[in-house]
Short mmCIF file of C-alpha atoms and ligand atoms in Angstrom, two decimals:
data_model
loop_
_atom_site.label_atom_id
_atom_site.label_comp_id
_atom_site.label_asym_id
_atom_site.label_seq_id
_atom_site.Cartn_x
_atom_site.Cartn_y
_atom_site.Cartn_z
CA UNK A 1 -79.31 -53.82 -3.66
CA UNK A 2 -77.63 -56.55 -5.83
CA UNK A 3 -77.66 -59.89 -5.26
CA UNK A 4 -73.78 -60.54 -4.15
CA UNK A 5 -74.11 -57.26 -1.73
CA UNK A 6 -77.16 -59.01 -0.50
CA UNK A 7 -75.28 -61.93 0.20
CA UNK A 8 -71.65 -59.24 1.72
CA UNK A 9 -74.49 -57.63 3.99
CA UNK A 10 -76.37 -61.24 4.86
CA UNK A 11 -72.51 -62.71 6.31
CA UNK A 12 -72.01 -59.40 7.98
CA UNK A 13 -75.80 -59.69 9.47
CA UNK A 14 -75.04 -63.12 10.94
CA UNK A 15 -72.01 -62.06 12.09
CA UNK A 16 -73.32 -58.75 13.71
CA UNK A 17 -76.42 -60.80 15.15
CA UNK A 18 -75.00 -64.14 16.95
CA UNK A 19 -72.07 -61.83 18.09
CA UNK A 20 -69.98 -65.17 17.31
CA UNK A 21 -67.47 -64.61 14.97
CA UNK A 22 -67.21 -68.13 13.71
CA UNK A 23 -70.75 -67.93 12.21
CA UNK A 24 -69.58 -65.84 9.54
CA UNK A 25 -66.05 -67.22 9.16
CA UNK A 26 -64.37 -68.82 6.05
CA UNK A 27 -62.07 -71.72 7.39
CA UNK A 28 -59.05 -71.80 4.53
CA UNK A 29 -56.78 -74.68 4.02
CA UNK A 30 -53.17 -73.45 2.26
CA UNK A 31 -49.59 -73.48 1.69
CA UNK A 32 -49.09 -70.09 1.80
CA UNK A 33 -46.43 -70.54 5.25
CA UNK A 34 -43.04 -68.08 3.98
CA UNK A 35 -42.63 -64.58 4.59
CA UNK A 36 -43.91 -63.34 1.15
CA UNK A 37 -46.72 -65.66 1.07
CA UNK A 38 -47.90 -64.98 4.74
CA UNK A 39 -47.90 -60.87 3.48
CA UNK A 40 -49.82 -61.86 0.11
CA UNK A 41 -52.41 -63.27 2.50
CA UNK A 42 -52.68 -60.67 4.95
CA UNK A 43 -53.99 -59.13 1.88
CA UNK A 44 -57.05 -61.30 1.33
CA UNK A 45 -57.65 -61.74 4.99
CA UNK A 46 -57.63 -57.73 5.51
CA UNK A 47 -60.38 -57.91 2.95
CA UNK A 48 -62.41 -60.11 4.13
CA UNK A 49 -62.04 -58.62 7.72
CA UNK A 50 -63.56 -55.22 6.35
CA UNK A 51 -66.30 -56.94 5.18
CA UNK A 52 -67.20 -58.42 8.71
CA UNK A 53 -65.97 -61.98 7.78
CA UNK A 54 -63.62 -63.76 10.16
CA UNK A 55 -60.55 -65.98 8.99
CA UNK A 56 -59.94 -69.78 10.49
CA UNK A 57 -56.18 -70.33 9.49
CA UNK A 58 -55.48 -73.45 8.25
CA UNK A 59 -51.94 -73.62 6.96
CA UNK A 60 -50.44 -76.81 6.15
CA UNK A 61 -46.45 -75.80 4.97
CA UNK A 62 -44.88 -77.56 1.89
CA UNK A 63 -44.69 -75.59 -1.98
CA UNK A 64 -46.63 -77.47 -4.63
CA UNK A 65 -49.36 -78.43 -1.21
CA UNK A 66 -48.87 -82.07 -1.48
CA UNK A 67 -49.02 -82.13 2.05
CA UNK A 68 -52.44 -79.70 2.20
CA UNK A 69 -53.69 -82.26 -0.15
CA UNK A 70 -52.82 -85.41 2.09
CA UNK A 71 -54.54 -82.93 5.15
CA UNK A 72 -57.78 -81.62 2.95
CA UNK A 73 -57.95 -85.97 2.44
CA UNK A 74 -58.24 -86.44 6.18
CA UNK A 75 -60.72 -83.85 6.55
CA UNK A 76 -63.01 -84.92 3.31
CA UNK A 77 -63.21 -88.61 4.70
CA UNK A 78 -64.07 -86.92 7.85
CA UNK A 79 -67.10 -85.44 7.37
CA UNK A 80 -65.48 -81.98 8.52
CA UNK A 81 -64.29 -80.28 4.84
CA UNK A 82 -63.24 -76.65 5.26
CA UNK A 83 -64.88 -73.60 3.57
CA UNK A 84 -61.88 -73.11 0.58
CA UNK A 85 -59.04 -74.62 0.15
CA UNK A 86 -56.04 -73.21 -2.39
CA UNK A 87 -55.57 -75.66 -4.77
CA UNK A 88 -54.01 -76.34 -8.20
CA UNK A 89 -55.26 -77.20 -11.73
CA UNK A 90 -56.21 -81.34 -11.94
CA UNK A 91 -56.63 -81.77 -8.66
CA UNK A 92 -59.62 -78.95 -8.30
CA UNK A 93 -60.84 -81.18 -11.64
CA UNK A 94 -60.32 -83.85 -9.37
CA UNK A 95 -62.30 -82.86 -6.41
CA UNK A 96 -64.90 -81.66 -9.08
CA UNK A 97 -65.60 -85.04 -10.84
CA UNK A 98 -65.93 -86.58 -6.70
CA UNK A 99 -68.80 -83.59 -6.42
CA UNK A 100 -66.96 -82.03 -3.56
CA UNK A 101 -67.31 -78.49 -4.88
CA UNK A 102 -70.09 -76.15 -4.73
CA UNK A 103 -71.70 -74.35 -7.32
CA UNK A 104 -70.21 -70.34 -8.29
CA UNK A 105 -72.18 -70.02 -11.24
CA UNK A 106 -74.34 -67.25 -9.79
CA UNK A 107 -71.91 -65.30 -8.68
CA UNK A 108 -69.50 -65.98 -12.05
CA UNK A 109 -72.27 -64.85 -14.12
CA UNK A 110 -73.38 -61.79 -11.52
CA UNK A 111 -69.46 -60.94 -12.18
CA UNK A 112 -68.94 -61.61 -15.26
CA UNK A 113 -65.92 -63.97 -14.87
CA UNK A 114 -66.23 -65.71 -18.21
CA UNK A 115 -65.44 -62.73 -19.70
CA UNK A 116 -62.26 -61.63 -17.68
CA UNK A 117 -60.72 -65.23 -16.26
CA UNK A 118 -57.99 -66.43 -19.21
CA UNK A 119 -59.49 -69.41 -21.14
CA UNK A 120 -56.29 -71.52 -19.90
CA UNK A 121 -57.35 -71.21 -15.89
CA UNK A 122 -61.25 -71.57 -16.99
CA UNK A 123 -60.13 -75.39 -17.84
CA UNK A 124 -58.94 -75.60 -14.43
CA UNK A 125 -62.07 -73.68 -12.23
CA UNK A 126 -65.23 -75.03 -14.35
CA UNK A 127 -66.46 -78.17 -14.57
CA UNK A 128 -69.04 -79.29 -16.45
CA UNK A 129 -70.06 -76.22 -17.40
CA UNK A 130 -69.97 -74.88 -13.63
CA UNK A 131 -67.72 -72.62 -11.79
CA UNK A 132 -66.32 -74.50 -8.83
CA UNK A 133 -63.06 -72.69 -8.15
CA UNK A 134 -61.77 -68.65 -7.70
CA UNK A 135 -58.84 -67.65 -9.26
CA UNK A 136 -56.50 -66.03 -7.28
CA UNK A 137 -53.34 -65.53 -9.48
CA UNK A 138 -51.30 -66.77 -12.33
CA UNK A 139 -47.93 -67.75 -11.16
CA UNK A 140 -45.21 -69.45 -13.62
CA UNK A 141 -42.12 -71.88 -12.95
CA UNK A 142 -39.39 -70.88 -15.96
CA UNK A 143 -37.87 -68.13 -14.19
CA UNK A 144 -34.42 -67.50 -12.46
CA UNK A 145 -33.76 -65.11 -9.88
CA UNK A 146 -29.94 -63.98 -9.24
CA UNK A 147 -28.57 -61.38 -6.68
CA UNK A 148 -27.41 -58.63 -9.37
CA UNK A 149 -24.25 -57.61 -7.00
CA UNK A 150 -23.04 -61.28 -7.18
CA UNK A 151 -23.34 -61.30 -11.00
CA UNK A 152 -21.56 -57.67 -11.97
CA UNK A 153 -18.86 -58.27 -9.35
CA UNK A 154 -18.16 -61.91 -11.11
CA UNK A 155 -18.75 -59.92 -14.37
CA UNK A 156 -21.97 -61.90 -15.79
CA UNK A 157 -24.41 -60.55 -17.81
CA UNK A 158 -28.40 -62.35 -17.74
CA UNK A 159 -27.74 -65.61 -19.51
CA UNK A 160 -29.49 -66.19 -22.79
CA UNK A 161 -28.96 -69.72 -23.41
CA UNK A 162 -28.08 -72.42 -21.59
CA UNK A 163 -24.42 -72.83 -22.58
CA UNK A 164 -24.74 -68.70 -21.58
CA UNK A 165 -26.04 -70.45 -18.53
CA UNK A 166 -23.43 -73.03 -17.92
CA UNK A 167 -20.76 -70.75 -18.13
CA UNK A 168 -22.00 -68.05 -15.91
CA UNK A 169 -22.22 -71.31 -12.96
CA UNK A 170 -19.15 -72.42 -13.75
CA UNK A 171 -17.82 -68.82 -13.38
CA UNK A 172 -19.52 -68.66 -9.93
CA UNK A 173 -18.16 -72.33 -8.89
CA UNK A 174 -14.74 -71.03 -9.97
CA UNK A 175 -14.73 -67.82 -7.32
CA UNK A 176 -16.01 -69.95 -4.59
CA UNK A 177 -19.82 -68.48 -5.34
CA UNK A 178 -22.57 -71.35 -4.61
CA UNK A 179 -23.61 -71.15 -7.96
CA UNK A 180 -27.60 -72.70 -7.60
CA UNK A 181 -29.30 -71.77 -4.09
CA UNK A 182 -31.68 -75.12 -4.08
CA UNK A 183 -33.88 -76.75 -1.80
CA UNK A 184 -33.23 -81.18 -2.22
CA UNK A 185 -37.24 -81.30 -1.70
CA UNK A 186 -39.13 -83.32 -4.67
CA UNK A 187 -41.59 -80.76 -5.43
CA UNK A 188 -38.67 -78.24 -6.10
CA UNK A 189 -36.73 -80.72 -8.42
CA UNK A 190 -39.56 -80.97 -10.30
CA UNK A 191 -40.04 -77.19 -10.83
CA UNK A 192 -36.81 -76.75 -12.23
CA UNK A 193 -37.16 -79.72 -14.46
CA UNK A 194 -40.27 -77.86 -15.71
CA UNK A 195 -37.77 -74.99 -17.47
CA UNK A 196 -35.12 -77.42 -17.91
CA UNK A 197 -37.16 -79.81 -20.22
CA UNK A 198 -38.65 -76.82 -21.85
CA UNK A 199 -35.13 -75.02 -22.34
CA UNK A 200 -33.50 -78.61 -23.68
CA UNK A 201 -36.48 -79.41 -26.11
CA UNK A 202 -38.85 -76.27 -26.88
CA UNK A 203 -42.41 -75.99 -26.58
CA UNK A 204 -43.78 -78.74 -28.80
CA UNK A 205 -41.78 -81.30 -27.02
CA UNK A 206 -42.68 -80.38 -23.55
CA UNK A 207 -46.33 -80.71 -24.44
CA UNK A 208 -45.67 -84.24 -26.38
CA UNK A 209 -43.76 -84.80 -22.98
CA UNK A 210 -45.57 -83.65 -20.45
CA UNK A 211 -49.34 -82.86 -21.79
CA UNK A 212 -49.71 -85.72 -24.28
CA UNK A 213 -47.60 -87.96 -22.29
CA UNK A 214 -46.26 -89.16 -25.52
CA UNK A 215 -44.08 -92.70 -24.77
CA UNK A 216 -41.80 -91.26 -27.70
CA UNK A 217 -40.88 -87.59 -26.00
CA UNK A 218 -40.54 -89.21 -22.88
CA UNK A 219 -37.89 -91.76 -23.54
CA UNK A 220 -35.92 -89.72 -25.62
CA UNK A 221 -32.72 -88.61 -26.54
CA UNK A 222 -33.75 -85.20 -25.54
CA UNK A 223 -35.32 -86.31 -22.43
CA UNK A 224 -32.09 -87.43 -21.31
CA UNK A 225 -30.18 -84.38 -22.61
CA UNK A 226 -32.39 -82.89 -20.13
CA UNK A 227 -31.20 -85.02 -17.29
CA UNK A 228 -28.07 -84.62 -18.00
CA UNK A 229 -29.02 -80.86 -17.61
CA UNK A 230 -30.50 -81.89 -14.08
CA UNK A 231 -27.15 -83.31 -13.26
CA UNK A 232 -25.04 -80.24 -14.29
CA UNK A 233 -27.34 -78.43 -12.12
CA UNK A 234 -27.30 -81.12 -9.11
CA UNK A 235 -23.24 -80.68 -9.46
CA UNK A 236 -23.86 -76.71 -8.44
CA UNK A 237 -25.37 -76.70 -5.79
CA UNK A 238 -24.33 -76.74 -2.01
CA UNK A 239 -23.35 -79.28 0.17
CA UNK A 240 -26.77 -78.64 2.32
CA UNK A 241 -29.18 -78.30 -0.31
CA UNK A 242 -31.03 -81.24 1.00
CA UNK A 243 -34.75 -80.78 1.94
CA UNK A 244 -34.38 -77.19 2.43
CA UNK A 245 -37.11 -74.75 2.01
CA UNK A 246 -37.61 -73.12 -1.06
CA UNK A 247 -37.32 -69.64 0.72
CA UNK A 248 -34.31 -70.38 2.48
CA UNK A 249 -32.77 -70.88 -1.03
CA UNK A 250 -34.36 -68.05 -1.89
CA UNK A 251 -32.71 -66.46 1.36
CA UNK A 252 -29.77 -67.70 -0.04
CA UNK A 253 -29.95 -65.58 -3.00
CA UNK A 254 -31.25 -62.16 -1.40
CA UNK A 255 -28.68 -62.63 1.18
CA UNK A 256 -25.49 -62.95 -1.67
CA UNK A 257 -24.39 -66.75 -0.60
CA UNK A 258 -25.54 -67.99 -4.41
CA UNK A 259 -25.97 -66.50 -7.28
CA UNK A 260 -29.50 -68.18 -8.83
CA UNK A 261 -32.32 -69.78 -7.92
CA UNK A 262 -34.68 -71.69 -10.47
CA UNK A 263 -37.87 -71.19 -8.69
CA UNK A 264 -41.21 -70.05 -9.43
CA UNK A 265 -42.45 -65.95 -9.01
CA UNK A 266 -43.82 -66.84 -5.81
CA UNK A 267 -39.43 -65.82 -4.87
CA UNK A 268 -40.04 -62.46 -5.69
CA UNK A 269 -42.45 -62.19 -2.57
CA UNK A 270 -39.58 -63.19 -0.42
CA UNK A 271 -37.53 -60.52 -2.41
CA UNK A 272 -39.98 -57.99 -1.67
CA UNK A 273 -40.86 -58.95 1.43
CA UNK A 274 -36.81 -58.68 2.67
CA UNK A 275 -37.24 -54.84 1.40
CA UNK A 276 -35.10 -55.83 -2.03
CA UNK A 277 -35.80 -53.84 -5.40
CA UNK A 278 -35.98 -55.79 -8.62
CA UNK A 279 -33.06 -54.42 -11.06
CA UNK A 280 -31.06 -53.24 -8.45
CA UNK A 281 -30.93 -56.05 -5.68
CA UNK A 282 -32.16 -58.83 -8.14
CA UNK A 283 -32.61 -59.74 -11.64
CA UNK A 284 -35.54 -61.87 -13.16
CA UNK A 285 -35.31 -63.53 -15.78
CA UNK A 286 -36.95 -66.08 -18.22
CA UNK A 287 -35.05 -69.46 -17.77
CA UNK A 288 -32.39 -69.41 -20.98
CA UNK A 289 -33.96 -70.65 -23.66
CA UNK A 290 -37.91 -70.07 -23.10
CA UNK A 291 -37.64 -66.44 -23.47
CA UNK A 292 -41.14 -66.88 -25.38
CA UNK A 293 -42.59 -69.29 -23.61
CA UNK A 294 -44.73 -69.70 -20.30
CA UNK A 295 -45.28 -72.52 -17.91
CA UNK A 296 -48.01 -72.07 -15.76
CA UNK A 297 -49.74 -72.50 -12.06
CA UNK A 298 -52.47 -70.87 -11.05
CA UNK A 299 -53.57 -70.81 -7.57
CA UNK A 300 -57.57 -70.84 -6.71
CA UNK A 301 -59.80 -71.30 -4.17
CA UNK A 302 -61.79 -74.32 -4.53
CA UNK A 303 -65.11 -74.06 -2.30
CA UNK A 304 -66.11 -76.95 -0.70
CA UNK A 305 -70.02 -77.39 -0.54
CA UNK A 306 -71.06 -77.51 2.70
CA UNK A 307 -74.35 -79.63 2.09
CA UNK A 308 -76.62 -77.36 -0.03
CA UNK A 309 -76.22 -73.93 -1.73
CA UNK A 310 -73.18 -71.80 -1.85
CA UNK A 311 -72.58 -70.10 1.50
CA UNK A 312 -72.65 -66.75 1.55
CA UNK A 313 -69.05 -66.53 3.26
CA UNK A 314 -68.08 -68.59 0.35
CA UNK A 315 -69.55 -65.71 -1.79
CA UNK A 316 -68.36 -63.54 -0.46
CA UNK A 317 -64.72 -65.37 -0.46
CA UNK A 318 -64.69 -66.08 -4.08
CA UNK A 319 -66.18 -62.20 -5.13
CA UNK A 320 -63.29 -60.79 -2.82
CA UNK A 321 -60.79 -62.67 -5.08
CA UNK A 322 -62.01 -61.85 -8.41
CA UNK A 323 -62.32 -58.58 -7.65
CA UNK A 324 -59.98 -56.17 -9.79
CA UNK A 325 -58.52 -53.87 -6.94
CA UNK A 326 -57.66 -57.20 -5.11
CA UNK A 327 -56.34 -59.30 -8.06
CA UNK A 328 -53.77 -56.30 -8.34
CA UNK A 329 -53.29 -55.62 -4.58
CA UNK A 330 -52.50 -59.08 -3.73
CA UNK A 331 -50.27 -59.94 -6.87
CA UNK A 332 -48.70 -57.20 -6.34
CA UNK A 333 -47.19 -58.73 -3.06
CA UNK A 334 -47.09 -62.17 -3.81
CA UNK A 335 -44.95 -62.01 -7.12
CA UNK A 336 -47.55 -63.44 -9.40
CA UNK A 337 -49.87 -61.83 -11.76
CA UNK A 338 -53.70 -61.32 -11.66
CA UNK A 339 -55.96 -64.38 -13.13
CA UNK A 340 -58.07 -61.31 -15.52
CA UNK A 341 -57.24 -59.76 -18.37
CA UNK A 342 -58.36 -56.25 -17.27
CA UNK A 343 -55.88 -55.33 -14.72
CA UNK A 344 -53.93 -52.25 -15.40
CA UNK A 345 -50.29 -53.49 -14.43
CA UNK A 346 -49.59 -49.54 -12.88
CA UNK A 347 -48.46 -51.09 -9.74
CA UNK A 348 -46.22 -53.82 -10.34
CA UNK A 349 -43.16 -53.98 -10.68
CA UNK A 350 -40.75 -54.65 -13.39
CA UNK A 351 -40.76 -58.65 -12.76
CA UNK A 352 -44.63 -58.22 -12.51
CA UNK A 353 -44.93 -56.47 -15.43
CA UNK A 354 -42.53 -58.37 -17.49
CA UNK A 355 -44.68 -61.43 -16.11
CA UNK A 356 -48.06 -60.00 -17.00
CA UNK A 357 -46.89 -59.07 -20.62
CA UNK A 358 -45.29 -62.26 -21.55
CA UNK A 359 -48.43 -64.32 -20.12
CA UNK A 360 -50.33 -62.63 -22.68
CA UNK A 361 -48.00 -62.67 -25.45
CA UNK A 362 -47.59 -66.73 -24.41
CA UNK A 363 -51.20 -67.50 -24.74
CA UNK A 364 -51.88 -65.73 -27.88
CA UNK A 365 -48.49 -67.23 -29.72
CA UNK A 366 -49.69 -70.83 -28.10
CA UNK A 367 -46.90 -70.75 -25.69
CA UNK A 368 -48.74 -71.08 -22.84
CA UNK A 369 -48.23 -74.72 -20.92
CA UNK A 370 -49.14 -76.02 -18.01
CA UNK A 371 -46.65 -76.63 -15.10
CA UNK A 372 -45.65 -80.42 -14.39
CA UNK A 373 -44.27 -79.23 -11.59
CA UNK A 374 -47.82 -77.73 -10.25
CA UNK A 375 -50.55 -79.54 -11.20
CA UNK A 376 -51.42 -78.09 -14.68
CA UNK A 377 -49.96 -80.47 -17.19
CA UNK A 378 -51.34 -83.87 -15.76
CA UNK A 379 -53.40 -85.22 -13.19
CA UNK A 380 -51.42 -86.20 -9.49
CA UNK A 381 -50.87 -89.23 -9.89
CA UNK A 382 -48.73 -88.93 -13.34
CA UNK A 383 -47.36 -86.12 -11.81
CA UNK A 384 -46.31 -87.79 -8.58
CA UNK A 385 -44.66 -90.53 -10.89
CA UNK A 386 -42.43 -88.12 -12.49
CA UNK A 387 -41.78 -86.18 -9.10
CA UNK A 388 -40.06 -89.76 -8.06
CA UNK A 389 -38.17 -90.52 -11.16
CA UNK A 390 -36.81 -86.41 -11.27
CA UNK A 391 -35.54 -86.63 -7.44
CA UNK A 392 -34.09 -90.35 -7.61
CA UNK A 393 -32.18 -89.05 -10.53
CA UNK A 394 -31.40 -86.00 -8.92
CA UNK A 395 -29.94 -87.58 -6.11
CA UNK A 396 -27.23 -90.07 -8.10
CA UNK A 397 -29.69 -93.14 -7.38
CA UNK A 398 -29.69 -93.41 -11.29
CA UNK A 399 -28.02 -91.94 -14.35
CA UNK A 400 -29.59 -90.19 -16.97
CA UNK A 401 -30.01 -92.74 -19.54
CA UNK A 402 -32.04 -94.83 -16.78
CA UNK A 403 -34.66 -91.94 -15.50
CA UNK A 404 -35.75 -91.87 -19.12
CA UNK A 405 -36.42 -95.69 -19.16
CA UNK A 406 -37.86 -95.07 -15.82
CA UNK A 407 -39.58 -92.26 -16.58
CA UNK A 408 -41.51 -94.08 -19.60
CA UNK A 409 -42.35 -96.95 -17.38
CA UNK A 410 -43.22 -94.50 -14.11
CA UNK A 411 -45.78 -92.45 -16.21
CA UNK A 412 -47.28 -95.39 -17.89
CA UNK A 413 -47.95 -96.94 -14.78
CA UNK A 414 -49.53 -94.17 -13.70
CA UNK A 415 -51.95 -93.53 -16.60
C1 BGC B 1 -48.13 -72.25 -5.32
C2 BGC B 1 -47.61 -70.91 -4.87
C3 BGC B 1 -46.72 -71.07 -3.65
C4 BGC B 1 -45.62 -72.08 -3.95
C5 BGC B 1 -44.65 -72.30 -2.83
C6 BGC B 1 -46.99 -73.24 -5.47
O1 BGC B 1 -47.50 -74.50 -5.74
O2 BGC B 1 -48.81 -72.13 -6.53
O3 BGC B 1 -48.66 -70.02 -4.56
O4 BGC B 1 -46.21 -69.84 -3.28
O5 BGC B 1 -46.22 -73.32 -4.28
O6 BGC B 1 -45.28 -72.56 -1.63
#
């Protein structure tokens, strides 16, 4: 018997043996609270179930999880950290460099993961030289989603560009269409800002911007081009846009009462998840203007060590995840795409499969970035600086030419 089905039967053993469930149970801190997400992680937990492990739900609701972050605080400085928590690029680095994670490297190397896990996410789930995170997906912001019946009966075809763009909402705004579906909720600003700076400057400026945190990109003219972009798209969307879910704007969308949402592929798992069929009930579609290009987020499950070696339910957590048949299974439902190269993509969709092929045209062309937006271009508290400066502009506190004199001052603070 190998090692890792050593360590499956050893979880299932204890398990079997106390006859207490909780001995062998992974406790799992995430954001995953919507429709879609809740059926992507049915997925995982039916998984884990067949292999005798029981699931402690810990769900703490709010996209981006700055609020499972604030929560997975309290129970670090308590003594009381849970078995794996979903987390996001800098922040797992973060946890890493505190030495809050326990050790995968057995397992990786049992597995094989450096051979199959893109370079990009392997920046994000080793640390010094040590696996201390499980992949779970590659998910990326610079998409749109629009209900397809709303655009042919207004007569729009997918826009290109963004004046394409801008006249296809103003189209919308002109037949009494909400044009944007869009939740007023920082996190979500900040997501479409992600496409929006990358539309309005191209790839080498949103890295100077938003990678190299280059004083120059920031405060420039382009920078507050892209603003102004913000505030065209602020001007679009309805009168109750403020703090609302992400899903109910997606809701918005499936449902016909806007035409697009600027959101992340996690949407398509409310899509499917409402029984809607990409390319006949929806369209995705690269934001105009980074048809090449990809910015990322990767969710992973960062294990927390639990004073000594890896647990076996950790194991057998982290092996469930990598694992082929569920890296296509649960992408599959949750709109992203898997975090290895080796996944046939036979049973996704079109989105999916436009997704998966332009993730690996992106990294091989050098188009691949790092969401803002999600943890993967800078560390939390840069990222928390521009989340401010993004919202306060996008709620009129400020025009355009201040949030780039803020925005240089916000992020150099934070450095
Ligand atoms: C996560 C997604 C999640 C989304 C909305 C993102 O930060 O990466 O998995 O679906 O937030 O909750």
């Amino acid at each position: 018997m190998s090692f890792m089905k050593n360590l499956k039967a050893t979880a299932a053993v204890v398990a079997l043996s106390t006859g207490v469930a909780q001995a062998a149970d992974v406790e799992v801190l995430h954001w995953w609270t919507s429709g879609g997400e809740a059926a992507a992680l049915n997925v995982l937990k039916g998984d884990l179930e067949g292999q005798g492990i029981g699931w402690q739900d810990m769900p703490v609701a709010g996209g981006g999880g700055e609020q499972a972050m604030t929560v997975l605080r309290a129970r670090v400085t308590a003594g009381n950290a849970p078995t794996a928590v979903q987390m996001l690029g800098f922040d797992i680095q973060d946890w890493a460099k505190e030495g809050a994670l326990a050790n995968l490297n057995d397992l990786a190397a049992a597995e094989g993961w450096d051979d199959v896990v893109p370079e990009a996410l392997q920046g994000f789930a080793k640390h010094d030289g040590k696996w201390i995170s499980a992949p779970v997906n590659v998910h990326s912001t610079n998409w749109v989603w629009a209900n397809k019946a709303v655009l042919d009966t207004n007569g729009i075809a997918v826009p290109e560009t963004w004046d394409d763009f801008a006249a296809a909402v103003d189209a919308l705004s002109a037949a009494g269409i909400t044009p944007i579906a869009h939740g007023g909720q920082a996190w979500q600003d900040a997501t479409v800002f992600d496409a929006v700076v990358m539309s309005t400057g191209g790839p080498d400026f949103y890295k100077a911007a938003f990678i190299d945190l280059d004083e120059e990109a920031l405060g420039s003219d382009t920078m507050k081009e892209a603003f102004d972009r913000m505030a065209f798209i602020r001007a679009n969307v309805d009168d109750n846009f403020s703090g609302r879910d992400w899903n109910l704007a997606t809701a918005m969308v499936i449902n016909g009462d806007a035409g697009f949402q600027m959101m992340g592929d996690w949407a398509k798992g409310e899509f499917l998840n409402a029984g809607k069929v990409p390319g006949q009930d929806f369209l995705c579609f690269r934001f105009p203007g980074t048809q090449n290009q990809v910015t990322f987020n990767a969710d992973q499950f960062a294990m927390f060590d639990q004073g000594g070696a890896v647990s076996a339910e950790q194991s057998a957590l982290a092996q469930a995840i990598l694992s082929p048949t569920f890296q296509s299974a649960f992408n599959v439902v949750k709109g992203s795409v898997p975090a290895r190269t080796d996944v046939s993509d036979a049973d996704f969709d079109d989105c999916g499969k436009q997704g998966m092929k332009d993730l690996a045209a992106a990294a091989s062309s050098g188009n691949l970035f790092g969401s803002m937006a999600h943890g993967h271009a800078a560390p939390a508290s840069i990222k928390n600086a521009v989340y401010d400066v993004v919202t306060a502009h996008f709620n009129g506190e400020y025009d355009s030419a201040t949030a780039v004199t803020e925005l240089v001052d916000a992020v150099s603070i934070a450095k």
